[in-house]
Amino acid sequence: MLLFGRSRSRRGLASALIGEIAAVIDGMERFEEVRKLEDMELGAEENLDELCAFALPRFSVYESNAGRLDLFDAAVQQRIAYFFTSAGSLAGHLHALASTKKEATELCKQHAIDAQKEINSLSELGNDLLHDLRKLVSRKQPTTISRA
């Protein structure tokens, strides 16, 4: 009976984390100024001020269940923690980038390129996590579950 309860708990937590990870990725993709970072190489510095408005939702599921991550194997635990830690620091990095407008143009562009790389990496990690967690939620057809 204990095994059944653990399996159900793992499935429930995985399902909740899927929703939260999808919301974080969606928040990054929907924030128009984040997409404008790609234009920084072309000299679109006028968009920097708007990066201060970037915010992600609170990580309620992760924060309230961090002690239950042991329901997953060690590799998944590590990637979940890394994803939410990185996502949490992303807003600070973008706000710092917005304040670099007064710095040299080349340095500003490099910060924008680094921020875009961080966003892309975070998005890839989130998608990988979604794929792994989906396997725990639905053993029948994990490929049919998507963020869309």
mmCIF file of C-alpha atoms in Angstrom:
data_model
loop_
_atom_site.group_PDB
_atom_site.id
_atom_site.type_symbol
_atom_site.label_atom_id
_atom_site.label_comp_id
_atom_site.label_asym_id
_atom_site.label_seq_id
_atom_site.Cartn_x
_atom_site.Cartn_y
_atom_site.Cartn_z
ATOM 1 C CA MET A 1 0.000 0.000 0.000
ATOM 2 C CA LEU A 2 2.884 2.352 0.734
ATOM 3 C CA LEU A 3 4.245 1.884 -2.798
ATOM 4 C CA PHE A 4 0.848 2.743 -4.288
ATOM 5 C CA GLY A 5 0.691 5.942 -2.216
ATOM 6 C CA ARG A 6 4.217 6.956 -3.214
ATOM 7 C CA SER A 7 3.442 6.373 -6.881
ATOM 8 C CA ARG A 8 0.273 8.440 -6.650
ATOM 9 C CA SER A 9 2.128 11.223 -4.834
ATOM 10 C CA ARG A 10 4.872 11.229 -7.465
ATOM 11 C CA ARG A 11 2.280 11.409 -10.254
ATOM 12 C CA GLY A 12 0.419 14.220 -8.548
ATOM 13 C CA LEU A 13 3.554 16.251 -7.907
ATOM 14 C CA ALA A 14 4.804 15.634 -11.445
ATOM 15 C CA SER A 15 1.486 16.835 -12.826
ATOM 16 C CA ALA A 16 1.566 20.006 -10.735
ATOM 17 C CA LEU A 17 5.186 20.699 -11.694
ATOM 18 C CA ILE A 18 4.316 20.244 -15.369
ATOM 19 C CA GLY A 19 1.784 23.047 -15.048
ATOM 20 C CA GLU A 20 4.187 25.322 -13.235
ATOM 21 C CA ILE A 21 7.120 24.688 -15.598
ATOM 22 C CA ALA A 22 4.848 25.257 -18.601
ATOM 23 C CA ALA A 23 3.686 28.550 -17.037
ATOM 24 C CA VAL A 24 7.285 29.710 -16.551
ATOM 25 C CA ILE A 25 8.233 28.870 -20.140
ATOM 26 C CA ASP A 26 5.057 30.507 -21.406
ATOM 27 C CA GLY A 27 5.820 33.618 -19.358
ATOM 28 C CA MET A 28 9.267 33.876 -20.926
ATOM 29 C CA GLU A 29 7.953 33.351 -24.431
ATOM 30 C CA ARG A 30 5.073 35.800 -24.110
ATOM 31 C CA PHE A 31 7.108 38.690 -22.760
ATOM 32 C CA GLU A 32 7.744 40.628 -25.951
ATOM 33 C CA GLU A 33 10.835 42.438 -24.697
ATOM 34 C CA VAL A 34 12.562 39.120 -24.053
ATOM 35 C CA ARG A 35 12.098 38.268 -27.719
ATOM 36 C CA LYS A 36 13.519 41.673 -28.622
ATOM 37 C CA LEU A 37 16.813 40.682 -27.011
ATOM 38 C CA GLU A 38 17.570 38.800 -30.186
ATOM 39 C CA ASP A 39 17.552 42.150 -32.000
ATOM 40 C CA MET A 40 20.220 43.594 -29.702
ATOM 41 C CA GLU A 41 22.946 42.557 -32.118
ATOM 42 C CA LEU A 42 21.274 44.850 -34.633
ATOM 43 C CA GLY A 43 21.266 47.823 -32.283
ATOM 44 C CA ALA A 44 17.815 47.694 -30.689
ATOM 45 C CA GLU A 45 18.955 49.161 -27.361
ATOM 46 C CA GLU A 46 15.783 51.239 -27.041
ATOM 47 C CA ASN A 47 13.957 48.149 -25.719
ATOM 48 C CA LEU A 48 16.129 47.796 -22.641
ATOM 49 C CA ASP A 49 14.033 49.999 -20.342
ATOM 50 C CA GLU A 50 11.058 47.680 -20.770
ATOM 51 C CA LEU A 51 12.991 44.682 -19.425
ATOM 52 C CA CYS A 52 12.451 46.037 -15.907
ATOM 53 C CA ALA A 53 8.813 44.968 -16.238
ATOM 54 C CA PHE A 54 9.735 41.303 -16.716
ATOM 55 C CA ALA A 55 8.293 39.093 -13.979
ATOM 56 C CA LEU A 56 7.497 35.423 -13.672
ATOM 57 C CA PRO A 57 4.736 33.920 -11.571
ATOM 58 C CA ARG A 58 5.586 32.787 -8.074
ATOM 59 C CA PHE A 59 6.805 29.191 -8.000
ATOM 60 C CA SER A 60 4.132 28.050 -5.538
ATOM 61 C CA VAL A 61 4.176 24.348 -6.394
ATOM 62 C CA TYR A 62 7.960 24.112 -6.329
ATOM 63 C CA GLU A 63 8.340 26.170 -3.154
ATOM 64 C CA SER A 64 5.693 24.279 -1.214
ATOM 65 C CA ASN A 65 6.892 20.850 -2.381
ATOM 66 C CA ALA A 66 10.672 21.219 -2.433
ATOM 67 C CA GLY A 67 10.908 18.741 0.430
ATOM 68 C CA ARG A 68 9.034 16.138 -1.627
ATOM 69 C CA LEU A 69 11.374 16.128 -4.608
ATOM 70 C CA ASP A 70 12.798 12.865 -3.275
ATOM 71 C CA LEU A 71 9.823 11.221 -4.986
ATOM 72 C CA PHE A 72 11.883 11.591 -8.192
ATOM 73 C CA ASP A 73 15.271 10.159 -9.034
ATOM 74 C CA ALA A 74 18.337 12.259 -8.244
ATOM 75 C CA ALA A 75 18.887 13.526 -11.799
ATOM 76 C CA VAL A 76 15.319 14.824 -12.097
ATOM 77 C CA GLN A 77 15.543 16.407 -8.636
ATOM 78 C CA GLN A 78 18.694 18.252 -9.628
ATOM 79 C CA ARG A 79 17.238 19.525 -12.914
ATOM 80 C CA ILE A 80 14.021 20.676 -11.244
ATOM 81 C CA ALA A 81 15.972 22.614 -8.611
ATOM 82 C CA TYR A 82 18.300 24.083 -11.249
ATOM 83 C CA PHE A 83 15.383 25.098 -13.474
ATOM 84 C CA PHE A 84 13.542 26.993 -10.748
ATOM 85 C CA THR A 85 16.717 28.562 -9.341
ATOM 86 C CA SER A 86 17.722 29.759 -12.813
ATOM 87 C CA ALA A 87 14.214 30.987 -13.586
ATOM 88 C CA GLY A 88 14.140 32.845 -10.290
ATOM 89 C CA SER A 89 17.345 34.686 -11.089
ATOM 90 C CA LEU A 90 16.322 35.487 -14.663
ATOM 91 C CA ALA A 91 14.215 38.502 -13.723
ATOM 92 C CA GLY A 92 17.135 39.955 -11.777
ATOM 93 C CA HIS A 93 19.451 39.445 -14.735
ATOM 94 C CA LEU A 94 17.026 41.181 -17.083
ATOM 95 C CA HIS A 95 16.553 44.085 -14.666
ATOM 96 C CA ALA A 96 20.355 44.405 -14.454
ATOM 97 C CA LEU A 97 20.543 44.365 -18.237
ATOM 98 C CA ALA A 98 18.010 47.189 -18.380
ATOM 99 C CA SER A 99 20.280 49.252 -16.135
ATOM 100 C CA THR A 100 23.306 48.725 -18.429
ATOM 101 C CA LYS A 101 21.858 51.081 -21.032
ATOM 102 C CA LYS A 102 24.287 53.736 -19.885
ATOM 103 C CA GLU A 103 27.273 51.422 -20.368
ATOM 104 C CA ALA A 104 29.229 50.952 -23.560
ATOM 105 C CA THR A 105 27.155 49.665 -26.459
ATOM 106 C CA GLU A 106 29.335 46.587 -26.964
ATOM 107 C CA LEU A 107 29.067 45.593 -23.299
ATOM 108 C CA CYS A 108 25.318 46.131 -23.414
ATOM 109 C CA LYS A 109 25.015 43.957 -26.512
ATOM 110 C CA GLN A 110 27.086 41.228 -24.887
ATOM 111 C CA HIS A 111 24.826 41.263 -21.810
ATOM 112 C CA ALA A 112 21.790 40.957 -24.089
ATOM 113 C CA ILE A 113 23.334 38.041 -25.978
ATOM 114 C CA ASP A 114 24.192 36.309 -22.693
ATOM 115 C CA ALA A 115 20.660 36.860 -21.400
ATOM 116 C CA GLN A 116 19.190 35.406 -24.588
ATOM 117 C CA LYS A 117 21.450 32.347 -24.269
ATOM 118 C CA GLU A 118 20.302 31.938 -20.663
ATOM 119 C CA ILE A 119 16.656 32.151 -21.728
ATOM 120 C CA ASN A 120 17.164 29.625 -24.518
ATOM 121 C CA SER A 121 18.987 27.247 -22.183
ATOM 122 C CA LEU A 122 16.275 27.592 -19.554
ATOM 123 C CA SER A 123 13.603 26.947 -22.164
ATOM 124 C CA GLU A 124 15.376 23.794 -23.370
ATOM 125 C CA LEU A 125 15.808 22.522 -19.813
ATOM 126 C CA GLY A 126 12.133 23.209 -19.116
ATOM 127 C CA ASN A 127 11.065 21.299 -22.205
ATOM 128 C CA ASP A 128 13.297 18.360 -21.241
ATOM 129 C CA LEU A 129 11.799 18.371 -17.745
ATOM 130 C CA LEU A 130 8.290 18.465 -19.174
ATOM 131 C CA HIS A 131 9.108 15.429 -21.288
ATOM 132 C CA ASP A 132 10.531 13.501 -18.309
ATOM 133 C CA LEU A 133 7.687 14.429 -15.970
ATOM 134 C CA ARG A 134 5.053 13.536 -18.566
ATOM 135 C CA LYS A 135 6.354 9.974 -18.513
ATOM 136 C CA LEU A 136 5.507 9.815 -14.812
ATOM 137 C CA VAL A 137 2.011 11.220 -15.281
ATOM 138 C CA SER A 138 0.823 9.177 -18.228
ATOM 139 C CA ARG A 139 2.460 5.905 -19.082
ATOM 140 C CA LYS A 140 0.098 5.289 -22.010
ATOM 141 C CA GLN A 141 0.776 8.190 -24.371
ATOM 142 C CA PRO A 142 3.290 10.701 -22.963
ATOM 143 C CA THR A 143 3.820 12.201 -26.407
ATOM 144 C CA THR A 144 0.225 13.387 -26.573
ATOM 145 C CA ILE A 145 0.622 15.700 -23.575
ATOM 146 C CA SER A 146 1.977 19.085 -24.585
ATOM 147 C CA ARG A 147 2.268 22.685 -23.409
ATOM 148 C CA ALA A 148 -0.094 23.832 -26.143
#
